[in-house]
PDB file of C-alpha atoms in Angstrom:
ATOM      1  CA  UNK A   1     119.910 115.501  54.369  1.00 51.00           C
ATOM      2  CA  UNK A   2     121.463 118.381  55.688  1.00 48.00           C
ATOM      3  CA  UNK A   3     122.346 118.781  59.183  1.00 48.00           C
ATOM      4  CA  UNK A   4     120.858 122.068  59.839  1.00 50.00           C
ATOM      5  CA  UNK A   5     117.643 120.504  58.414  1.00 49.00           C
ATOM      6  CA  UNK A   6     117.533 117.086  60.257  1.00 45.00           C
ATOM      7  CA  UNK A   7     118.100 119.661  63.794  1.00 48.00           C
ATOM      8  CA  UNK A   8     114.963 121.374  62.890  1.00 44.00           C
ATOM      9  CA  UNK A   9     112.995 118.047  62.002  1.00 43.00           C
ATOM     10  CA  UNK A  10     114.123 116.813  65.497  1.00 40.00           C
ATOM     11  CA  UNK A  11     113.341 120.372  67.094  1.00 45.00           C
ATOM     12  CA  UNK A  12     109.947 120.207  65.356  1.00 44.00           C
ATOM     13  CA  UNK A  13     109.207 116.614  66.581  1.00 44.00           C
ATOM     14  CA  UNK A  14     109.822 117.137  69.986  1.00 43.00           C
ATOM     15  CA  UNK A  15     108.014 120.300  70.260  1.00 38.00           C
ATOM     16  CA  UNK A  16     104.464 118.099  68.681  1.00 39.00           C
ATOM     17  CA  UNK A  17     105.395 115.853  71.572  1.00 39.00           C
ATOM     18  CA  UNK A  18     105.516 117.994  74.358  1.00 37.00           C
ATOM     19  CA  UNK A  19     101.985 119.844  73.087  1.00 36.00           C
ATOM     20  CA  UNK A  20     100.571 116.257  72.590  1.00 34.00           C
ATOM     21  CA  UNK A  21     101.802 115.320  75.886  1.00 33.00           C
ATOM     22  CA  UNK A  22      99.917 118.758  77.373  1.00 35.00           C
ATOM     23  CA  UNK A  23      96.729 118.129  75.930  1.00 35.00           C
ATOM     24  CA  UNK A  24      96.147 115.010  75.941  1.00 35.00           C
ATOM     25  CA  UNK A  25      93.458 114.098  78.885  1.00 34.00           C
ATOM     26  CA  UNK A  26      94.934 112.987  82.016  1.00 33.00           C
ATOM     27  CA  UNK A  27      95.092 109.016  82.086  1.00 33.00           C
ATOM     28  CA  UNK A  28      92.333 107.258  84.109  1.00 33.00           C
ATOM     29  CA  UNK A  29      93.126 107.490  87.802  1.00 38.00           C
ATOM     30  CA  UNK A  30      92.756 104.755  90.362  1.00 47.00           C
ATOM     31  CA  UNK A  31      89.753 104.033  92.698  1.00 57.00           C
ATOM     32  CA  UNK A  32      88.779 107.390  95.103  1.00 57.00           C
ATOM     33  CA  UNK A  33      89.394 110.150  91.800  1.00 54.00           C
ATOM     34  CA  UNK A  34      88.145 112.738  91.146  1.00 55.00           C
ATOM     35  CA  UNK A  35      85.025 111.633  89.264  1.00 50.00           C
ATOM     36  CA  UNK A  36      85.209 112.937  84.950  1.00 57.00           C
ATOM     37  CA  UNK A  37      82.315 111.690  84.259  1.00 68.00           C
ATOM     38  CA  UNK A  38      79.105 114.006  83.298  1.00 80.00           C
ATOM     39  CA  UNK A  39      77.679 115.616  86.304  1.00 86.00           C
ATOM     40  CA  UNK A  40      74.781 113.464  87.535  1.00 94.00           C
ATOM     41  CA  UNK A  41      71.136 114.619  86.876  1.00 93.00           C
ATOM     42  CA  UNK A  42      69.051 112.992  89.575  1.00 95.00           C
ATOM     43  CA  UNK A  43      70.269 112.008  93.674  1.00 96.00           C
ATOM     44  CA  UNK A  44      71.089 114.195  96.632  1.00 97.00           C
ATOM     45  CA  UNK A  45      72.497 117.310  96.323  1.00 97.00           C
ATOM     46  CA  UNK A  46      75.475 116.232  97.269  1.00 96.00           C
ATOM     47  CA  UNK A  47      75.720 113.655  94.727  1.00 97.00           C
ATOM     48  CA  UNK A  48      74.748 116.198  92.004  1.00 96.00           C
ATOM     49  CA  UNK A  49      77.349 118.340  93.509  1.00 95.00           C
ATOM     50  CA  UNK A  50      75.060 120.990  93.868  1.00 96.00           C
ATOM     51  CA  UNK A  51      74.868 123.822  96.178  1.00 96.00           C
ATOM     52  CA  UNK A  52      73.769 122.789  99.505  1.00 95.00           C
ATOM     53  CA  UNK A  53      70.555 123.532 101.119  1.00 93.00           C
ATOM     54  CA  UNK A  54      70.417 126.224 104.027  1.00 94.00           C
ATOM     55  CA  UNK A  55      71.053 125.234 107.315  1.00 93.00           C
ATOM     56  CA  UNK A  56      72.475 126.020 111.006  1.00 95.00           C
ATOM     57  CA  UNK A  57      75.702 124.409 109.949  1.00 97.00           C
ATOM     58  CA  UNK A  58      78.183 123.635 106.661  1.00 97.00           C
ATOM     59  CA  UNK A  59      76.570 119.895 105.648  1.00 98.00           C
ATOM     60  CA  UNK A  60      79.465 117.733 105.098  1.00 98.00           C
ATOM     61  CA  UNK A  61      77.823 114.801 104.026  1.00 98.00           C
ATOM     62  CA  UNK A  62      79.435 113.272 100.812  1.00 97.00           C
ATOM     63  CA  UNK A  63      82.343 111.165  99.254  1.00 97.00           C
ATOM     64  CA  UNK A  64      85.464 112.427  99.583  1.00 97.00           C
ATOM     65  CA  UNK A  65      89.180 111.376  99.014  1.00 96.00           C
ATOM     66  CA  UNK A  66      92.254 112.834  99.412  1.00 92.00           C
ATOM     67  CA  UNK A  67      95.212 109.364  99.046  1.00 90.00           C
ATOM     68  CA  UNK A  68      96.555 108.000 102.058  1.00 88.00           C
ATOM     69  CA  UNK A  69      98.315 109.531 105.081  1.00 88.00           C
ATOM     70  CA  UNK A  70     101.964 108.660 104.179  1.00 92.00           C
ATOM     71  CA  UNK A  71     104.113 110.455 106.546  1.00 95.00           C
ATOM     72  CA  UNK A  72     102.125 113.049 109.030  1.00 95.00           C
ATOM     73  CA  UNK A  73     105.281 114.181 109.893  1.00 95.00           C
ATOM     74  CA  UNK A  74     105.621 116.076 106.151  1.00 94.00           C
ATOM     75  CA  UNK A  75     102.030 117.480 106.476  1.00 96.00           C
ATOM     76  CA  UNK A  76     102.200 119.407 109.860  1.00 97.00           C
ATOM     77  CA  UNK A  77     101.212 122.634 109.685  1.00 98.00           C
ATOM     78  CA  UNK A  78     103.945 125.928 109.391  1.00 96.00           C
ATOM     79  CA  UNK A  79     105.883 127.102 112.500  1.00 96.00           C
ATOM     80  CA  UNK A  80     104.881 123.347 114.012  1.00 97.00           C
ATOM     81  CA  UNK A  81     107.205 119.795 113.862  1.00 96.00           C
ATOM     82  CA  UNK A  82     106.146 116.390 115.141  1.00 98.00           C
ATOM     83  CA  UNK A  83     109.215 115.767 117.608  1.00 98.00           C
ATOM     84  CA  UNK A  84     109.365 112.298 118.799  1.00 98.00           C
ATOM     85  CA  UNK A  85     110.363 110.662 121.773  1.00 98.00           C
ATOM     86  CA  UNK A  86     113.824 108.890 122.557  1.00 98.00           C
ATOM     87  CA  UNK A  87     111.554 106.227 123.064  1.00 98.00           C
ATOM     88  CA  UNK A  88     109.328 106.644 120.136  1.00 98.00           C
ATOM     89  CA  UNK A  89     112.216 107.602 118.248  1.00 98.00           C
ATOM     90  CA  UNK A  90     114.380 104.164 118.575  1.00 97.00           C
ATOM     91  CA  UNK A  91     111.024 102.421 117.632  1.00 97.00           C
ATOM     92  CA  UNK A  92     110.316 104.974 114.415  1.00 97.00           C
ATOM     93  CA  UNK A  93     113.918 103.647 113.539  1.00 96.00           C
ATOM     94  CA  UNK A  94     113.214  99.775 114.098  1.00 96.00           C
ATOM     95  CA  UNK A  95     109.655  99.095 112.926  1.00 96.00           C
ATOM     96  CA  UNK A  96     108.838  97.010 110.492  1.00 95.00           C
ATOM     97  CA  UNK A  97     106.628  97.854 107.829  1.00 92.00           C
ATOM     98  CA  UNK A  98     105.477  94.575 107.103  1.00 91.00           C
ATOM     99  CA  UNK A  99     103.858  94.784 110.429  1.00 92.00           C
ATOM    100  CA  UNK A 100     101.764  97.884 109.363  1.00 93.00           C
ATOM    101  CA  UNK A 101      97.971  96.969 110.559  1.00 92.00           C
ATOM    102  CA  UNK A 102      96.685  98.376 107.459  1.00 88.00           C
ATOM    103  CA  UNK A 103      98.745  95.251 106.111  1.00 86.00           C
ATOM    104  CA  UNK A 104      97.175  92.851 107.935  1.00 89.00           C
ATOM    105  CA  UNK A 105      93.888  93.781 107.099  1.00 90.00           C
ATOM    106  CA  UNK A 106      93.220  95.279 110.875  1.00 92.00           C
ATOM    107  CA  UNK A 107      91.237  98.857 111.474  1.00 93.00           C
ATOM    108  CA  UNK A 108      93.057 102.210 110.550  1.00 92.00           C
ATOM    109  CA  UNK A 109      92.240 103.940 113.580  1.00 94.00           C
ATOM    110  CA  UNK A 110      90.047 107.168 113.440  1.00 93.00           C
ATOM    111  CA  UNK A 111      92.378 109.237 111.399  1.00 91.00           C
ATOM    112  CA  UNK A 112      93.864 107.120 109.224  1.00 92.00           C
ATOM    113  CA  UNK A 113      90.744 105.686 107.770  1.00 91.00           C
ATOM    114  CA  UNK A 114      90.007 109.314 106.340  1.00 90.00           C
ATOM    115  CA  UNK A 115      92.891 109.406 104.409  1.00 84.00           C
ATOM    116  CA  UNK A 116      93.454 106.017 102.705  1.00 85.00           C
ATOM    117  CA  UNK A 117      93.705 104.715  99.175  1.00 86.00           C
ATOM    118  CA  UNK A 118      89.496 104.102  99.048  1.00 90.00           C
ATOM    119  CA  UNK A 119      86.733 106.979  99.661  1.00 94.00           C
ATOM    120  CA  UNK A 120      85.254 108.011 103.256  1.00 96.00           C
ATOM    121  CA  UNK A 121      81.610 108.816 102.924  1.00 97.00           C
ATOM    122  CA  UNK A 122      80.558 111.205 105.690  1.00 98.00           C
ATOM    123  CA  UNK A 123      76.945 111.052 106.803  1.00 98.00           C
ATOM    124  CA  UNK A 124      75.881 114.102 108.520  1.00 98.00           C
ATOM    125  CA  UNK A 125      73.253 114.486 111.364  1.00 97.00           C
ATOM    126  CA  UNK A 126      72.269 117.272 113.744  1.00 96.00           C
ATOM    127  CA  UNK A 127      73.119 114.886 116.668  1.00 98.00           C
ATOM    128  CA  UNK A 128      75.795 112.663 115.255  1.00 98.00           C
ATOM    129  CA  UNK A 129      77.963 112.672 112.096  1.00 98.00           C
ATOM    130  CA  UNK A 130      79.158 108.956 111.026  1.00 98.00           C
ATOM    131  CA  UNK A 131      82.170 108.671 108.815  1.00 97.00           C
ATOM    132  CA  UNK A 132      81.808 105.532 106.473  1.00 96.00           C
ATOM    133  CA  UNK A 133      85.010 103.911 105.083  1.00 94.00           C
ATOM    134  CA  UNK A 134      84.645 102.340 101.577  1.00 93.00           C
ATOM    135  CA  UNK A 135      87.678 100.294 102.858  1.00 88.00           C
ATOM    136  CA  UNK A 136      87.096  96.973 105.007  1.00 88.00           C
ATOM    137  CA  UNK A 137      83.319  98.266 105.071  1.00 88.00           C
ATOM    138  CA  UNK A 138      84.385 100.210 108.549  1.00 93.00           C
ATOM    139  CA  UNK A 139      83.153 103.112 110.446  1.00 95.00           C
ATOM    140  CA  UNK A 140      83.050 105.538 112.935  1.00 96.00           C
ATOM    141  CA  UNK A 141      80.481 107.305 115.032  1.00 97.00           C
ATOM    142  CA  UNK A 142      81.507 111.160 116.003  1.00 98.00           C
ATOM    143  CA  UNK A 143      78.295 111.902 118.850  1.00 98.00           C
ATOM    144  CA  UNK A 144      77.346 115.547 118.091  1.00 98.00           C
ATOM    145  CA  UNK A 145      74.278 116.228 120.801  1.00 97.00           C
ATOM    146  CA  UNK A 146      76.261 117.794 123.338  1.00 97.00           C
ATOM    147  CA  UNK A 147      77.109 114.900 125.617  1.00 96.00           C
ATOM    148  CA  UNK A 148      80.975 114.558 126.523  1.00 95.00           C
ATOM    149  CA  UNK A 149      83.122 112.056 126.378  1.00 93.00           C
ATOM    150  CA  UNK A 150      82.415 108.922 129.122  1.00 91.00           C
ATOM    151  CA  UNK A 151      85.246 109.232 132.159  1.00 91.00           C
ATOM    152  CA  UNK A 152      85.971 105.578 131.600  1.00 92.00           C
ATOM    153  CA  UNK A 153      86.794 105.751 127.967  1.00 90.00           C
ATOM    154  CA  UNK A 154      90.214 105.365 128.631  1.00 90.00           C
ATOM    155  CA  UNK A 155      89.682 102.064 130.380  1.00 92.00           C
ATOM    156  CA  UNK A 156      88.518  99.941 127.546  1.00 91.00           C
ATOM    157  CA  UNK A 157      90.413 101.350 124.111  1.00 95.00           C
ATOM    158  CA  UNK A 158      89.357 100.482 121.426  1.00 95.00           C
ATOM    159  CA  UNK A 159      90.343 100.467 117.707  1.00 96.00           C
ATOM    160  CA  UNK A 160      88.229 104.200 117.137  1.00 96.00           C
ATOM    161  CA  UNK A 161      87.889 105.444 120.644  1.00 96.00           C
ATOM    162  CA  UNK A 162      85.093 107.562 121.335  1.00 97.00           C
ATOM    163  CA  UNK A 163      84.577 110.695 119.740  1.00 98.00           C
ATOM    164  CA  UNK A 164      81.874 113.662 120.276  1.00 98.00           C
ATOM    165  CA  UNK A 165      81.899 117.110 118.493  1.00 98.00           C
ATOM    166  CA  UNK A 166      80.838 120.519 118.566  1.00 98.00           C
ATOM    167  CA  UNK A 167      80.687 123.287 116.279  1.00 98.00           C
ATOM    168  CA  UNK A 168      82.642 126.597 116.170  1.00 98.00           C
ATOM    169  CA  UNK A 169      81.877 128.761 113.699  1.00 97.00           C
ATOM    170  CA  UNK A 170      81.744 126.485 110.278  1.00 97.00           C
ATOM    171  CA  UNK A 171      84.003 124.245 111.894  1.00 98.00           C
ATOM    172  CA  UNK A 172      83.562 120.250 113.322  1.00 98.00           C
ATOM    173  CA  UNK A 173      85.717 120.117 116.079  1.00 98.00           C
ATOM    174  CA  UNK A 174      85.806 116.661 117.376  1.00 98.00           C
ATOM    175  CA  UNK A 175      87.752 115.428 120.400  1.00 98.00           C
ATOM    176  CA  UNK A 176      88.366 111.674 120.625  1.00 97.00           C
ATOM    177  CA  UNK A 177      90.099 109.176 123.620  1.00 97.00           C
ATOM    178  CA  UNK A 178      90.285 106.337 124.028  1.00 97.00           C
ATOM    179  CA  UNK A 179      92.001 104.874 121.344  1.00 97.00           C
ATOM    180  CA  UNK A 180      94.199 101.498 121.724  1.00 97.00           C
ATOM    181  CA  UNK A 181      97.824 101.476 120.555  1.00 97.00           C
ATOM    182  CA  UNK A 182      97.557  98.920 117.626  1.00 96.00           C
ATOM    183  CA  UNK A 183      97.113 101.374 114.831  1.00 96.00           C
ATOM    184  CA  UNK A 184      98.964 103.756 113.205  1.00 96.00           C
ATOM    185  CA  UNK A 185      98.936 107.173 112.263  1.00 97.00           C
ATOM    186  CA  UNK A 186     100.431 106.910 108.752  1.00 95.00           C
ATOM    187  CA  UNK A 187     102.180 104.444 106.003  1.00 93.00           C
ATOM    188  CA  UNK A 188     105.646 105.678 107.627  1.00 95.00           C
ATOM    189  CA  UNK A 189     105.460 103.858 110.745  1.00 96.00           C
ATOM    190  CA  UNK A 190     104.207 106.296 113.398  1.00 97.00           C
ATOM    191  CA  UNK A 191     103.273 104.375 116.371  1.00 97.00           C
ATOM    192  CA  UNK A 192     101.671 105.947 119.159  1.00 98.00           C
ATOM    193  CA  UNK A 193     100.614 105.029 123.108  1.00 98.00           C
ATOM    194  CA  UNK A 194      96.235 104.401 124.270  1.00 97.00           C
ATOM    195  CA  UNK A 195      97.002 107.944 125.886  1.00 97.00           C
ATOM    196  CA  UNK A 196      96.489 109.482 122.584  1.00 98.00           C
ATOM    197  CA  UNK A 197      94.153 112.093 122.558  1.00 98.00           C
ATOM    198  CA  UNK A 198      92.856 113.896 119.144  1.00 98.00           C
ATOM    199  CA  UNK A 199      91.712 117.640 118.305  1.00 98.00           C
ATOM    200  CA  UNK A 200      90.702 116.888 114.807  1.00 98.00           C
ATOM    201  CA  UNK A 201      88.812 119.954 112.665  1.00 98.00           C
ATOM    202  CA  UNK A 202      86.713 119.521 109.697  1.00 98.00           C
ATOM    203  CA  UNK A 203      86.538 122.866 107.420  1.00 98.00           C
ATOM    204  CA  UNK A 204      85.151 123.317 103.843  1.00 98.00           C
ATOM    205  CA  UNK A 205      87.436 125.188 102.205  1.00 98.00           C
ATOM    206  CA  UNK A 206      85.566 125.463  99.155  1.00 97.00           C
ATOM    207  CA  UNK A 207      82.238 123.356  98.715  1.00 96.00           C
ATOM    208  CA  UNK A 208      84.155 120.339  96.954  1.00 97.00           C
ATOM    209  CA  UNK A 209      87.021 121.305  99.456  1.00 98.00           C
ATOM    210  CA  UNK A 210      87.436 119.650 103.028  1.00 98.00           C
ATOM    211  CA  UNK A 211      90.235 120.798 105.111  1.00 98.00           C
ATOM    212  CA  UNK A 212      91.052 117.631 107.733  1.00 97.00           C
ATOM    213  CA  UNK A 213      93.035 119.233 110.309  1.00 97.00           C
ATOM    214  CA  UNK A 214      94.236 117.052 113.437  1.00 97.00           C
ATOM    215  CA  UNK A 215      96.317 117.995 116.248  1.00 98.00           C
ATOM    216  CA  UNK A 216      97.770 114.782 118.183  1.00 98.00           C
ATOM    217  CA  UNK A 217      98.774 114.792 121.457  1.00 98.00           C
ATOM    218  CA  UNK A 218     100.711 111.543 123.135  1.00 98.00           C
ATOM    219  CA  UNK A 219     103.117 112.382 125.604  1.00 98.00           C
ATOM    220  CA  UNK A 220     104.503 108.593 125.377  1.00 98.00           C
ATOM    221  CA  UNK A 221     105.470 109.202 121.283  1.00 98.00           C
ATOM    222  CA  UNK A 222     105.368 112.565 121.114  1.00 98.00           C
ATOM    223  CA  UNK A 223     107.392 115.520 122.913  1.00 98.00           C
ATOM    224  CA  UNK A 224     104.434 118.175 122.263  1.00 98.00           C
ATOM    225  CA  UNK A 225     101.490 118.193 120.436  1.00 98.00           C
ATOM    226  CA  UNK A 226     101.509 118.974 116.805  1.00 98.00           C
ATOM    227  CA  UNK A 227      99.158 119.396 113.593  1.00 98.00           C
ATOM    228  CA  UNK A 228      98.827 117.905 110.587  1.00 97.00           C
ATOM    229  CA  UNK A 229      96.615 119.507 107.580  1.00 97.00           C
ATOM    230  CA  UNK A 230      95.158 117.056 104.812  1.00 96.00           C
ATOM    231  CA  UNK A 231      92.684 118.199 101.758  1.00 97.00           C
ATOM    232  CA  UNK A 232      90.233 115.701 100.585  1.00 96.00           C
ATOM    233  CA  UNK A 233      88.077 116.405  97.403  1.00 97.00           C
ATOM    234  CA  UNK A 234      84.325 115.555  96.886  1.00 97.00           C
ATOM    235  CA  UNK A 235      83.321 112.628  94.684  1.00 96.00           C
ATOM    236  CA  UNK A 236      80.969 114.097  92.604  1.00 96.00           C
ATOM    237  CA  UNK A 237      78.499 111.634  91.227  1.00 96.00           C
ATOM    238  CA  UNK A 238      80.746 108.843  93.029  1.00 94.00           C
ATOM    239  CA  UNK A 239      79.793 106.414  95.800  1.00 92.00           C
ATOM    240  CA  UNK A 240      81.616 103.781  98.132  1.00 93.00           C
ATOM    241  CA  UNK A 241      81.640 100.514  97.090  1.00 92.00           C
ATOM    242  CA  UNK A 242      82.325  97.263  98.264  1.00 89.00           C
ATOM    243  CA  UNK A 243      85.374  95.759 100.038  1.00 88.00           C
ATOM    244  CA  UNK A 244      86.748  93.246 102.022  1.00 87.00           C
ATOM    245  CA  UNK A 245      90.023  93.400 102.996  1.00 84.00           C
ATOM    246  CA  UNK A 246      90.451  89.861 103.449  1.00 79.00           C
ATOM    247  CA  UNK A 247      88.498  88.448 100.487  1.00 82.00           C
ATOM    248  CA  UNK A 248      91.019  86.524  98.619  1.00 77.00           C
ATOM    249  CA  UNK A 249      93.864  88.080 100.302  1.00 77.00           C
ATOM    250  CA  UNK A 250      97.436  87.153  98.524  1.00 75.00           C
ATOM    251  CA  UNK A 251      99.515  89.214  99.617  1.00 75.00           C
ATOM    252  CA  UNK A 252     100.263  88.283 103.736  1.00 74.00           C
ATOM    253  CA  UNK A 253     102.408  85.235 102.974  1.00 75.00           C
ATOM    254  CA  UNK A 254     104.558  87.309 100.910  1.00 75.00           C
ATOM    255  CA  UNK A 255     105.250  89.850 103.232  1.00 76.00           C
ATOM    256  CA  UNK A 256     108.815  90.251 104.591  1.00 79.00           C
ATOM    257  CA  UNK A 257     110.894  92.204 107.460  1.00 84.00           C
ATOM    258  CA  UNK A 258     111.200  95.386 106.027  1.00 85.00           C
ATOM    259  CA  UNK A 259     112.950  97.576 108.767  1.00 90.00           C
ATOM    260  CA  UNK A 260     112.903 101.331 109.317  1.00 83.00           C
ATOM    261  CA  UNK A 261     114.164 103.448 106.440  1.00 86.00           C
ATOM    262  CA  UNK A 262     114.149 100.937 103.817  1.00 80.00           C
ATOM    263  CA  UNK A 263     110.591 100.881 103.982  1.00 74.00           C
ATOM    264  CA  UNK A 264     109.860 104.542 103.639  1.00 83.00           C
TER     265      UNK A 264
END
C-alpha cells in the first residue's frame, strides 16, 4: 500500500472516531444525575417537572443535586477570596483528610449536606422549609414564620444550628448560628470555629436551576467574610432513596494519615 493512501485510511479512521465519540450518548452517570429517563406522567408537579403552580413565593420543593462541595475556596464569588487565618491557615496546612467527618460517617453540617455526592430533597412550607438529605437519612429544619433566631443558640451548638428565613424578592435568605465546630465546609479541609454564622440564599435561576449562594462569616478561620456560589439541578422524575452511612461500612479501618496537600 502506498503511503499517501495508508495516511488517508488513518486520517479517515480517526475522523469516524472522533464523530462516534460526539454522538454517542453520554455514559450512565452516578447516583444524584440528571435523570434521562422519559418525563414522568403522573406525581407532583415537581416530579413531572412541570411548571409550578401560582403562589406568593418561587416553590422550591424538589430533588436537586449539584456534586459535592470540594474546595469553597474555588467557588467564591468575583471580586471576593476566602482569606484564612494564621491560625486557620497552619491548620488548613496540617489536617488530615482521613479525619474528614463526612469520613467517619458523622453529619455534614448545614451547607455541606446540600452539596454532596447523594440528592437533597427540599420540602417547602409557608412557615418552614425542611431540606432532606438522601445521605445518612439527615435533615434540617430552616423556620420560615417570622420568629428569629433563640439568644441562646450559641450556647448549645449543634451539628445544624438553628436556622430561620425570610423572603426578599424571589429569594430564601436564611441566617443560621449556632453551629458546633466538628464539621466541615468542604472535601478540602476547611475547618471552621461554633462562632460561625451563615447568610445562605436560595435563587431559581431557571425552574430546574437553583442558585445556593452562602456567605460565611468566622472571625476565628476566616479574616472577612466571603461567598461561595453553587448550582444544583432538579431531579426530574427522581427521588431520594435510602442510605445508611454506616451499613456495612469497609472503608474506616483502611483509612490512613493523609496530611494537607497530599490529600487535595
Amino acid at each position: 500500500m502506498k503511503k499517501g493512501s495508508l495516511h488517508l485510511i488513518v486520517t479517515a479512521m480517526t475522523v469516524f472516531a472522533l464523530l462516534v465519540v460526539m454522538t454517542a450518548p453520554a455514559a450512565a452517570q452516578g447516583r444524584g444525575a440528571q435523570s434521562r429517563r422519559p418525563k414522568p406522567t403522573a406525581g407532583a408537579w415537581w416530579y413531572k417537572g412541570d411548571p409550578q403552580p401560582p403562589g406568593p413565593h418561587p416553590d422550591l420543593t424538589g430533588v436537586w443535586f449539584g456534586g459535592p462541595m470540594n474546595d469553597i475556596g474555588k467557588d467564591v464569588l468575583p471580586g471576593q477570596q476566602l482569606v484564612l487565618t494564621p491560625y486557620a491557615a497552619e491548620r488548613y496546612k496540617k489536617v488530615d483528610h482521613a479525619k474528614d467527618p463526612n469520613a467517619q460517617c458523622l453529619p455534614p453540617g448545614p451547607t455541606r449536606m446540600v452539596a454532596r455526592a447523594h440528592p437533597t430533597m427540599i420540602v417547602q412550607r409557608p412557615d418552614v422549609v425542611a431540606v432532606l438529605s438522601e445521605s445518612e437519612h439527615i435533615f434540617r429544619l430552616i423556620y420560615t414564620d417570622g420568629r428569629s433566631n433563640p439568644s441562646d443558640a450559641t450556647d448549645n451548638p449543634a451539628w445544624f444550628g438553628y436556622s430561620v428565613g425570610k423572603w426578599e424578592g424571589d429569594t430564601l435568605v436564611v441566617d443560621t448560628v449556632g453551629i458546633n465546630d466538628r464539621t466541615w465546609l468542604d472535601g478540602a479541609g476547611h475547618e471552621h470555629s461554633d462562632k460561625l454564622h451563615m447568610t445562605e440564599r436560595f435563587r431559581l435561576a431557571d425552574p430546574d436551576t437553583l442558585e445556593f449562594i452562602v456567605t460565611y462569616d468566622d472571625p476565628v478561620y476566616f479574616v472577612k467574610p466571603f461567598s461561595s456560589k453553587k448550582l444544583l439541578k432538579r431531579q426530574i422524575g427522581d427521588y431520594i432513596l435510602d442510605h445508611a452511612c454506616l451499613e456495612n461500612e469497609k472503608d474506616l479501618i483502611k483509612l490512613r494519615p493523609t496530611i494537607g496537600d497530599e490529600g487535595r
